[in-house]
Coordinates of C-alpha atoms in Angstrom, one line a residue:
M1 CA 53.7 -99.7 -84.4
K2 CA 57.2 -98.8 -83.1
Q3 CA 58.8 -100.6 -86.0
K4 CA 56.7 -98.6 -88.5
I5 CA 57.7 -95.3 -86.9
R6 CA 61.4 -96.3 -86.9
R7 CA 61.1 -97.1 -90.6
L8 CA 59.4 -93.8 -91.3
V9 CA 62.3 -91.9 -89.6
C10 CA 64.9 -93.9 -91.4
C11 CA 63.3 -93.2 -94.8
C12 CA 63.2 -89.4 -94.1
L13 CA 66.9 -89.4 -93.1
A14 CA 67.8 -91.4 -96.2
A15 CA 65.8 -89.0 -98.4
I16 CA 67.7 -86.1 -96.9
H17 CA 71.0 -87.7 -97.7
I18 CA 70.0 -88.6 -101.3
F19 CA 68.5 -85.2 -102.1
T20 CA 71.4 -83.3 -100.5
I21 CA 73.8 -85.1 -103.0
T22 CA 71.5 -84.5 -105.9
V23 CA 70.4 -80.9 -105.6
F24 CA 73.9 -79.5 -104.9
A25 CA 75.3 -81.0 -108.1
E26 CA 77.0 -78.6 -110.5
P27 CA 75.0 -77.3 -113.5
P28 CA 75.5 -79.4 -116.6
V29 CA 78.8 -79.0 -118.3
W30 CA 78.9 -76.8 -121.4
P31 CA 79.2 -79.1 -124.5
S32 CA 82.4 -78.7 -126.5
D33 CA 83.0 -81.7 -128.7
T34 CA 82.6 -80.8 -132.3
G35 CA 85.8 -82.2 -134.0
I36 CA 86.0 -79.7 -136.8
Q37 CA 89.2 -79.7 -138.8
A38 CA 89.5 -76.0 -139.5
E39 CA 92.1 -74.0 -137.5
S40 CA 89.4 -71.7 -136.3
G41 CA 85.6 -71.9 -136.0
A42 CA 82.6 -70.6 -134.1
V43 CA 78.9 -71.0 -133.8
I44 CA 76.6 -68.5 -132.2
D45 CA 72.9 -68.3 -131.5
A46 CA 71.6 -65.4 -133.6
D47 CA 68.8 -64.5 -131.2
S48 CA 70.6 -64.6 -127.9
G49 CA 74.1 -63.8 -129.1
A50 CA 75.5 -66.7 -127.1
L51 CA 78.8 -68.2 -128.3
L52 CA 78.0 -72.0 -128.3
F53 CA 81.4 -73.2 -129.4
G54 CA 84.7 -71.6 -130.3
Q55 CA 88.0 -72.9 -131.5
N56 CA 90.8 -70.2 -131.6
C57 CA 87.9 -67.9 -132.1
V58 CA 88.5 -64.9 -129.8
N59 CA 92.3 -64.3 -129.4
T60 CA 93.5 -65.3 -132.9
A61 CA 92.7 -63.3 -136.1
Y62 CA 92.9 -64.7 -139.6
P63 CA 92.5 -63.3 -143.1
P64 CA 88.7 -63.4 -143.9
A65 CA 88.9 -63.5 -147.7
S66 CA 85.5 -63.0 -149.4
I67 CA 83.3 -63.4 -146.3
T68 CA 84.3 -59.8 -145.9
K69 CA 81.6 -59.0 -148.5
L70 CA 78.9 -59.6 -145.8
L71 CA 80.1 -56.5 -144.0
T72 CA 80.2 -54.6 -147.3
A73 CA 76.6 -55.6 -148.2
L74 CA 75.4 -54.6 -144.7
I75 CA 76.8 -51.1 -145.0
V76 CA 75.5 -50.7 -148.5
L77 CA 72.0 -51.6 -147.5
E78 CA 72.1 -49.3 -144.5
H79 CA 72.8 -46.4 -146.9
C80 CA 71.1 -47.3 -150.2
E81 CA 67.9 -48.4 -151.9
L82 CA 67.9 -51.5 -154.0
D83 CA 66.8 -49.6 -157.1
E84 CA 69.6 -47.1 -157.1
V85 CA 72.0 -47.3 -160.1
V86 CA 75.7 -48.0 -159.6
T87 CA 78.2 -47.0 -162.2
F88 CA 81.4 -49.0 -162.4
S89 CA 84.5 -46.8 -162.6
E90 CA 88.0 -47.6 -163.9
T91 CA 89.2 -47.6 -160.3
A92 CA 86.5 -50.1 -159.3
M93 CA 87.5 -52.4 -162.2
N94 CA 91.2 -52.1 -161.6
H95 CA 91.5 -51.9 -157.8
V96 CA 91.8 -55.7 -157.6
E97 CA 94.7 -58.2 -157.7
A98 CA 95.7 -59.4 -161.1
D99 CA 94.6 -62.9 -160.6
S100 CA 91.3 -62.2 -158.8
G101 CA 89.2 -62.8 -161.9
N102 CA 86.3 -61.2 -163.7
K103 CA 84.1 -64.2 -164.4
Y104 CA 81.3 -62.2 -166.2
N105 CA 83.6 -59.8 -168.0
L106 CA 82.3 -56.7 -166.4
L107 CA 83.7 -53.4 -167.9
A108 CA 84.1 -49.8 -166.8
G109 CA 81.0 -47.9 -167.5
E110 CA 78.6 -50.7 -166.5
R111 CA 75.4 -49.4 -164.9
L112 CA 73.7 -51.9 -162.7
T113 CA 71.2 -51.5 -159.8
V114 CA 72.3 -51.9 -156.2
E115 CA 70.2 -55.1 -156.2
D116 CA 72.1 -56.5 -159.2
C117 CA 75.5 -55.6 -157.6
L118 CA 74.5 -57.2 -154.3
H119 CA 73.7 -60.5 -156.0
L120 CA 77.0 -60.4 -157.9
L121 CA 78.7 -59.7 -154.5
L122 CA 77.1 -62.4 -152.4
L123 CA 76.3 -65.2 -154.8
V124 CA 79.4 -65.3 -157.0
S125 CA 81.8 -63.0 -155.0
T126 CA 82.5 -60.4 -157.7
N127 CA 85.3 -58.2 -156.4
Q128 CA 84.6 -55.4 -158.9
A129 CA 81.0 -55.2 -157.6
A130 CA 82.4 -54.7 -154.1
N131 CA 84.5 -51.7 -155.3
A132 CA 81.7 -50.2 -157.3
L133 CA 79.3 -50.3 -154.4
A134 CA 82.0 -48.8 -152.0
E135 CA 82.5 -45.9 -154.3
H136 CA 78.7 -45.4 -154.7
V137 CA 78.2 -45.3 -151.0
A138 CA 81.2 -43.4 -149.7
G139 CA 82.7 -41.7 -152.8
S140 CA 85.9 -43.7 -152.6
I141 CA 87.2 -47.1 -151.5
P142 CA 89.3 -45.7 -148.6
A143 CA 86.3 -43.7 -147.3
F144 CA 84.2 -46.9 -147.4
V145 CA 86.9 -48.8 -145.6
D146 CA 86.7 -46.3 -142.8
M147 CA 83.0 -46.9 -142.6
M148 CA 83.7 -50.7 -142.4
N149 CA 86.0 -50.3 -139.4
A150 CA 83.6 -47.9 -137.7
K151 CA 80.8 -50.4 -138.1
V152 CA 82.7 -53.4 -136.6
A153 CA 83.6 -51.2 -133.6
E154 CA 79.9 -50.4 -133.3
L155 CA 79.0 -54.1 -133.4
G156 CA 81.4 -54.8 -130.4
C157 CA 84.2 -56.5 -132.4
S158 CA 87.6 -56.6 -130.8
S159 CA 90.7 -54.6 -131.9
K160 CA 92.1 -57.7 -133.5
T161 CA 89.5 -57.3 -136.3
H162 CA 90.3 -54.8 -139.0
F163 CA 89.6 -54.3 -142.7
D164 CA 91.6 -52.9 -145.6
N165 CA 89.2 -53.3 -148.5
P166 CA 85.6 -54.1 -149.3
S167 CA 86.2 -57.3 -151.3
G168 CA 88.3 -59.4 -148.9
L169 CA 91.4 -59.5 -151.1
N170 CA 94.8 -59.6 -149.4
G171 CA 95.6 -56.7 -147.1
D172 CA 98.4 -56.1 -144.7
T173 CA 96.0 -55.6 -141.8
Q174 CA 92.9 -57.3 -143.1
H175 CA 92.2 -59.8 -140.2
V176 CA 89.1 -61.0 -138.3
T177 CA 88.5 -63.4 -135.4
A178 CA 85.9 -66.1 -135.9
Y179 CA 83.8 -64.7 -133.1
D180 CA 83.9 -61.1 -134.5
M181 CA 82.9 -62.5 -137.9
A182 CA 80.0 -64.2 -136.2
L183 CA 78.9 -60.8 -134.8
I184 CA 79.2 -59.2 -138.2
A185 CA 77.1 -62.0 -139.7
Q186 CA 74.5 -61.7 -137.0
A187 CA 74.0 -58.0 -137.9
A188 CA 74.1 -58.8 -141.6
F189 CA 71.4 -61.5 -141.5
D190 CA 69.2 -59.4 -139.2
N191 CA 68.8 -57.2 -142.3
E192 CA 65.9 -58.7 -144.3
S193 CA 67.1 -57.5 -147.7
L194 CA 70.5 -58.9 -147.2
L195 CA 69.1 -62.2 -146.0
K196 CA 66.9 -62.4 -149.1
V197 CA 69.8 -61.7 -151.5
S198 CA 72.2 -64.2 -149.7
S199 CA 69.6 -67.0 -149.7
A200 CA 68.8 -66.8 -153.4
L201 CA 69.7 -69.9 -155.4
S202 CA 69.9 -68.0 -158.6
Y203 CA 69.5 -64.5 -160.0
K204 CA 69.1 -63.0 -163.5
I205 CA 71.2 -60.0 -164.4
N206 CA 69.2 -58.4 -167.2
S207 CA 71.9 -56.7 -169.3
T208 CA 75.6 -55.8 -169.2
I209 CA 77.9 -54.4 -171.9
S210 CA 79.3 -57.8 -172.6
Y211 CA 76.0 -59.6 -172.2
P212 CA 73.2 -57.5 -173.7
D213 CA 70.7 -60.3 -173.1
G214 CA 71.8 -60.8 -169.6
F215 CA 72.9 -63.9 -167.7
T216 CA 72.0 -66.0 -164.7
I217 CA 74.2 -66.4 -161.7
R218 CA 73.9 -69.3 -159.2
Q219 CA 74.5 -69.7 -155.5
E220 CA 78.1 -70.9 -154.7
H221 CA 77.5 -71.8 -151.1
R222 CA 77.0 -75.6 -151.3
L223 CA 75.2 -76.1 -148.0
V224 CA 72.6 -73.6 -149.2
S225 CA 72.4 -74.9 -152.8
T226 CA 72.6 -78.7 -152.5
T227 CA 69.2 -80.3 -153.0
D228 CA 70.2 -84.0 -153.3
P229 CA 69.3 -85.8 -150.0
N230 CA 72.0 -88.3 -150.7
N231 CA 74.8 -85.7 -150.9
Q232 CA 76.8 -85.3 -147.7
L233 CA 76.5 -81.5 -148.1
Y234 CA 72.6 -81.6 -148.1
Y235 CA 71.5 -79.6 -145.1
P236 CA 68.0 -78.0 -145.4
P237 CA 68.4 -75.8 -142.3
A238 CA 71.1 -73.8 -144.2
I239 CA 69.4 -70.7 -145.5
A240 CA 72.2 -68.2 -146.5
G241 CA 75.9 -67.5 -146.2
K242 CA 79.1 -66.6 -147.9
T243 CA 82.2 -68.5 -149.1
G244 CA 85.7 -67.2 -149.3
Y245 CA 89.2 -68.4 -150.4
L246 CA 92.7 -67.0 -150.6
M247 CA 96.0 -68.8 -150.6
K248 CA 96.9 -67.0 -147.4
A249 CA 93.4 -67.4 -145.8
G250 CA 92.6 -70.9 -146.9
N251 CA 88.9 -71.6 -147.2
T252 CA 86.5 -69.4 -145.2
L253 CA 82.8 -69.9 -144.7
V254 CA 79.8 -68.2 -143.0
T255 CA 76.5 -70.1 -142.8
Y256 CA 73.2 -69.0 -141.5
A257 CA 70.6 -71.7 -140.6
E258 CA 67.1 -71.9 -139.1
K259 CA 65.6 -74.9 -137.4
D260 CA 62.7 -75.4 -134.9
G261 CA 62.3 -71.6 -134.4
R262 CA 66.0 -71.1 -133.7
R263 CA 68.6 -69.2 -135.8
L264 CA 72.3 -70.1 -135.7
I265 CA 75.4 -68.8 -137.5
S266 CA 78.6 -70.8 -138.0
V267 CA 82.0 -69.4 -139.1
V268 CA 85.0 -71.4 -140.4
L269 CA 88.4 -69.7 -140.8
K270 CA 91.5 -71.3 -142.3
G271 CA 89.5 -74.3 -143.4
S272 CA 90.5 -77.4 -145.2
P273 CA 89.9 -77.9 -148.9
N274 CA 86.4 -78.6 -150.3
P275 CA 84.3 -80.4 -149.1
V276 CA 85.8 -80.5 -145.6
Y277 CA 85.3 -76.8 -144.8
F278 CA 81.6 -77.1 -145.8
L279 CA 81.3 -80.1 -143.5
D280 CA 82.9 -78.2 -140.7
G281 CA 80.2 -75.5 -141.1
K282 CA 77.5 -78.1 -141.1
T283 CA 79.0 -79.8 -138.0
L284 CA 79.0 -76.6 -136.1
L285 CA 75.4 -76.0 -136.9
E286 CA 74.3 -79.5 -136.0
F287 CA 76.2 -79.2 -132.7
G288 CA 74.4 -75.9 -131.9
F289 CA 70.9 -77.2 -132.8
D290 CA 71.3 -80.6 -131.1
R291 CA 73.0 -79.6 -127.8
F292 CA 71.4 -76.4 -126.9
Q293 CA 68.0 -74.8 -126.3
N294 CA 66.6 -71.3 -126.2
V295 CA 64.5 -70.2 -123.2
S296 CA 62.3 -67.1 -123.1
I297 CA 63.3 -64.5 -120.6
T298 CA 59.9 -62.9 -120.3
D299 CA 58.2 -66.2 -119.7
H300 CA 60.5 -67.1 -116.8
E301 CA 62.0 -64.0 -115.3
T302 CA 60.2 -62.3 -112.4
R303 CA 63.0 -60.3 -110.8
Y304 CA 62.7 -56.5 -111.0
V305 CA 59.1 -56.7 -112.4
T306 CA 57.2 -58.2 -109.5
G307 CA 56.6 -57.3 -105.9
E308 CA 55.7 -54.0 -104.2
E309 CA 59.0 -52.5 -102.9
S310 CA 60.7 -49.9 -105.1
I311 CA 63.9 -50.6 -106.9
D312 CA 66.8 -48.2 -107.2
I313 CA 68.5 -48.2 -110.7
Q314 CA 71.3 -45.8 -111.3
G315 CA 69.9 -43.4 -108.7
T316 CA 66.3 -43.5 -109.9
S317 CA 63.6 -45.3 -108.0
Y318 CA 61.1 -47.5 -109.9
L319 CA 58.1 -49.6 -108.8
P320 CA 58.2 -53.2 -110.2
S321 CA 54.7 -52.6 -111.6
D322 CA 56.1 -49.8 -113.8
L323 CA 58.8 -52.0 -115.4
M324 CA 58.8 -54.6 -118.1
I325 CA 61.3 -56.9 -119.8
E326 CA 62.0 -56.4 -123.4
P327 CA 59.8 -58.9 -125.3
G328 CA 61.1 -61.6 -127.5
R329 CA 64.5 -62.1 -125.9
V330 CA 65.9 -65.5 -125.0
I331 CA 68.9 -67.1 -123.3
T332 CA 70.7 -70.1 -124.7
L333 CA 71.4 -73.1 -122.4
P334 CA 72.6 -76.7 -122.7
R335 CA 69.7 -79.1 -123.4
D336 CA 69.8 -80.5 -119.9
A337 CA 70.0 -77.1 -118.1
S338 CA 67.2 -74.9 -116.8
F339 CA 66.5 -71.2 -116.6
E340 CA 67.3 -71.3 -112.9
D341 CA 70.9 -72.4 -113.7
A342 CA 71.6 -69.0 -115.3
A343 CA 73.1 -66.1 -113.2
L344 CA 71.7 -62.6 -113.7
A345 CA 73.4 -59.2 -113.4
L346 CA 71.8 -55.8 -113.8
E347 CA 74.1 -53.6 -115.9
P348 CA 73.9 -49.9 -117.0
L349 CA 72.9 -49.1 -120.5
S350 CA 75.6 -49.5 -123.1
G351 CA 75.9 -49.8 -126.8
S352 CA 74.2 -47.7 -129.5
N353 CA 70.6 -46.7 -129.8
P354 CA 68.9 -48.4 -126.8
P355 CA 65.1 -48.0 -126.7
A356 CA 64.0 -44.6 -125.3
N357 CA 62.3 -46.3 -122.3
A358 CA 65.2 -48.6 -121.4
V359 CA 66.7 -48.2 -117.9
A360 CA 69.1 -51.0 -117.7
V361 CA 70.3 -54.3 -119.2
L362 CA 69.6 -57.7 -117.8
R363 CA 72.7 -59.8 -118.6
Y364 CA 72.7 -63.6 -118.2
T365 CA 75.6 -65.9 -117.8
Y366 CA 76.1 -69.6 -117.4
N367 CA 79.3 -70.6 -115.6
D368 CA 80.6 -67.2 -116.5
R369 CA 79.6 -67.5 -120.2
F370 CA 77.4 -64.9 -121.8
I371 CA 74.1 -66.5 -122.8
G372 CA 71.8 -63.6 -123.5
S373 CA 70.4 -60.3 -122.5
A374 CA 67.4 -58.1 -122.5
Y375 CA 66.5 -54.5 -121.8
L376 CA 64.7 -53.6 -118.6
M377 CA 62.3 -50.9 -119.6
T378 CA 59.6 -48.7 -118.3
K379 CA 56.0 -49.3 -119.5
E380 CA 55.3 -45.7 -120.1
S381 CA 55.4 -44.3 -123.6
L382 CA 55.6 -47.7 -125.3
S383 CA 53.4 -46.7 -128.2
G384 CA 55.5 -45.5 -131.1
V385 CA 58.7 -46.7 -129.6
D386 CA 60.8 -48.8 -132.0
V387 CA 62.2 -51.5 -129.7
D388 CA 65.6 -52.7 -130.9
L389 CA 65.7 -56.4 -130.4
S390 CA 69.3 -56.7 -131.4
I391 CA 71.2 -55.8 -128.2
S392 CA 74.9 -56.0 -128.8
P393 CA 75.8 -59.3 -127.1
G394 CA 79.3 -58.3 -126.1
S395 CA 81.9 -61.0 -126.3
N396 CA 83.2 -63.8 -124.0
D397 CA 86.3 -62.8 -122.2
S398 CA 88.1 -65.9 -123.4
D399 CA 88.0 -68.5 -126.1
P400 CA 86.0 -71.4 -124.7
D401 CA 88.5 -74.0 -125.9
E402 CA 91.5 -72.0 -124.8
S403 CA 90.6 -71.4 -122.1
K404 CA 70.1 -60.3 -109.0
R405 CA 67.4 -61.1 -108.2
P406 CA 66.5 -57.9 -106.4
G407 CA 63.9 -58.8 -104.0
R408 CA 61.4 -57.1 -102.0
S409 CA 63.6 -57.7 -98.8
W410 CA 67.3 -58.0 -98.0
F411 CA 67.0 -61.8 -98.2
S412 CA 65.5 -61.9 -101.6
R413 CA 68.3 -59.7 -102.9
I414 CA 70.8 -62.5 -102.4
H415 CA 71.5 -64.3 -105.6
L416 CA 71.2 -68.1 -105.4
P417 CA 71.8 -70.5 -108.3
G418 CA 68.8 -72.5 -109.3
T419 CA 70.2 -75.7 -107.8
A420 CA 70.8 -74.1 -104.4
A421 CA 67.3 -72.7 -104.3
V422 CA 65.9 -76.1 -105.1
A423 CA 68.1 -77.6 -102.4
I424 CA 66.8 -75.2 -99.7
A425 CA 63.3 -76.0 -100.7
V426 CA 63.8 -79.8 -100.6
L427 CA 65.7 -79.7 -97.3
T428 CA 63.0 -77.5 -95.8
L429 CA 60.4 -80.0 -96.8
L430 CA 62.4 -83.0 -95.6
G431 CA 63.1 -81.1 -92.3
T432 CA 59.4 -80.6 -91.8
L433 CA 58.7 -84.3 -92.5
T434 CA 61.4 -85.3 -90.0
A435 CA 60.1 -83.0 -87.3
S436 CA 56.6 -84.5 -87.9
A437 CA 58.0 -88.0 -87.6
V438 CA 59.7 -87.2 -84.3
F439 CA 56.5 -85.6 -83.0
W440 CA 54.5 -88.7 -84.0
V441 CA 57.0 -90.9 -82.1
L442 CA 56.6 -88.9 -78.9
Y443 CA 52.8 -88.7 -79.3
S444 CA 52.6 -92.5 -79.9
R445 CA 54.7 -93.2 -76.8
R446 CA 52.5 -91.0 -74.6
K447 CA 49.4 -92.6 -76.1
E448 CA 50.7 -96.1 -75.3
A449 CA 51.5 -95.1 -71.7
R450 CA 48.0 -93.8 -71.2
E451 CA 46.5 -96.9 -72.7
L452 CA 48.7 -99.1 -70.5
A453 CA 47.6 -97.2 -67.4
A454 CA 43.9 -97.5 -68.5
R455 CA 44.3 -101.3 -69.0
R456 CA 45.8 -101.8 -65.6
E457 CA 43.0 -99.8 -64.0
A458 CA 40.5 -101.9 -65.9
R459 CA 42.1 -105.1 -64.6
R460 CA 41.8 -103.8 -61.1
R461 CA 38.1 -103.1 -61.7
R462 CA 37.5 -106.5 -63.2
L463 CA 39.4 -108.2 -60.3
K464 CA 37.1 -106.5 -57.8
A465 CA 34.1 -107.5 -59.9
H466 CA 35.1 -111.2 -60.2
G467 CA 36.6 -111.8 -56.7
D468 CA 35.7 -110.6 -53.3
E469 CA 37.1 -107.3 -52.0
D470 CA 39.4 -109.0 -49.4
E471 CA 41.1 -111.0 -52.2
F472 CA 41.6 -107.9 -54.3
E473 CA 43.2 -106.0 -51.4
R474 CA 45.5 -109.0 -50.7
L475 CA 46.7 -109.1 -54.3
L476 CA 47.2 -105.3 -54.3
E477 CA 49.4 -105.5 -51.2
M478 CA 51.4 -108.3 -52.7
R479 CA 52.1 -106.1 -55.8
K480 CA 53.1 -103.1 -53.7
S481 CA 55.5 -105.2 -51.5
R482 CA 57.4 -106.3 -54.7
E483 CA 57.9 -102.8 -56.1
I484 CA 61.3 -101.1 -55.4
S485 CA 62.4 -97.6 -55.8
P486 CA 63.9 -96.4 -59.2
Q487 CA 67.3 -95.9 -57.7
K488 CA 67.4 -99.4 -56.3
R489 CA 66.1 -100.8 -59.6
R490 CA 69.0 -99.2 -61.4
S491 CA 71.6 -100.5 -59.0
S492 CA 70.2 -104.0 -58.5
P493 CA 71.4 -106.8 -60.8
P494 CA 68.9 -108.0 -63.4
R495 CA 66.9 -111.0 -62.2
K496 CA 64.2 -113.2 -63.6
R497 CA 60.8 -111.5 -63.7
E498 CA 58.3 -113.1 -61.3
P499 CA 54.7 -113.4 -62.3
D500 CA 52.5 -110.4 -61.6
P501 CA 49.4 -111.3 -59.6
F502 CA 47.3 -109.3 -62.0
D503 CA 48.7 -111.1 -65.2
E504 CA 46.0 -113.7 -65.1
F505 CA 43.5 -111.0 -65.9
D506 CA 45.3 -109.6 -69.0
D507 CA 43.1 -111.5 -71.4
F508 CA 39.9 -110.1 -70.1
P509 CA 38.2 -108.0 -72.7
L510 CA 38.0 -104.3 -72.1

């Protein structure tokens, strides 16, 4: 019995040691091994806004070349209908570099719909279409460029990003960082009309001055257009994107992909010649899909929206029952991480056009990396409110490769990482088990002492029953005469135990 108890205590102590080592381990390291050959690259999650990988992507800007046209198309679609007619002016035709080309021999005086111009812009990168659209929207190319720079500021791009023209041709201050270009592409592909145009494999232009019977243009982004499974550029998740090239810029590429309910965007700047820069774009996307997961905020977050105590936000008191988290929002985590590994901060409203009932922003980080956000909103007046699901994600403070839970009491307001919370729970459980084991040891010892006393008393009774009373008294006196005090017992040297006169009765049944 004693051996079993000792084993139980040892097991509990060993478990405490093992679990202490396990639960206090650091969260999984953020993956970073892509091996792309381009000077700069990035891949973001289009739903959370998290930057999954970046190489020279935040602090270094490069000429974007024709991927600029994604921003041009976005601004056009925000100000025009697809069936509006665009007239090509002399300025639109001539405001290009001499060697920039005019593959379909467009001429001044062409009248094409906005939809036609957008397909020319995004599928085959027609510079004259970029100029014509700019004039149609803003009245002049310089005025449109002002709109472009205002838009990138609105999207949260850094001061390193700036545009000089709508086509992407060389400009003295036409530069973009890979991360900022990913933010631009995120906004662009959130526009359904732009996504539809950019994902088209072909498009028929009905008529131009040079081609009265029209002509068909075809997608030039090879990750989008390749249909041969044996081709190394075959990548079915790739849905849309834009290519670019200038001698100064090298090859540039933006790719939008969808897989297993997730949406990713990769950016390549200063890429190597074909097909390497396409493979870099594919590698970034595979990395993002394989190494990361999206986790629903509303399915896992209970802070600020549960409990009974009121919460103070920017000087206003709210009951948790009156608050809700913006639906549909996610955070992006490494595959082997959990929601509890994310840190949460409650931040004041920022950015443009928050929902009318938004009161704050829940901003999540993982080892100081931004991984997603959601509005904290009141439940009142939800009907008729157009909830904007595209919160500006902000940007990471540094290039990855360069490198509250308010509670209903003071204790629950302390933020604990998920691993620490698990550690406390496990240690509490093991502490309880250990305390139970100690109690059982003490209880067992007391029980054994009581049983021993009972057996001795039973022996005395049996002795009296099997012998005469005088014999019993004689043996009892013999026992007493051999007993010594505890103090004397401690000071006396050990000696061989003499037989107890009652030992002969130990085998009597109780």
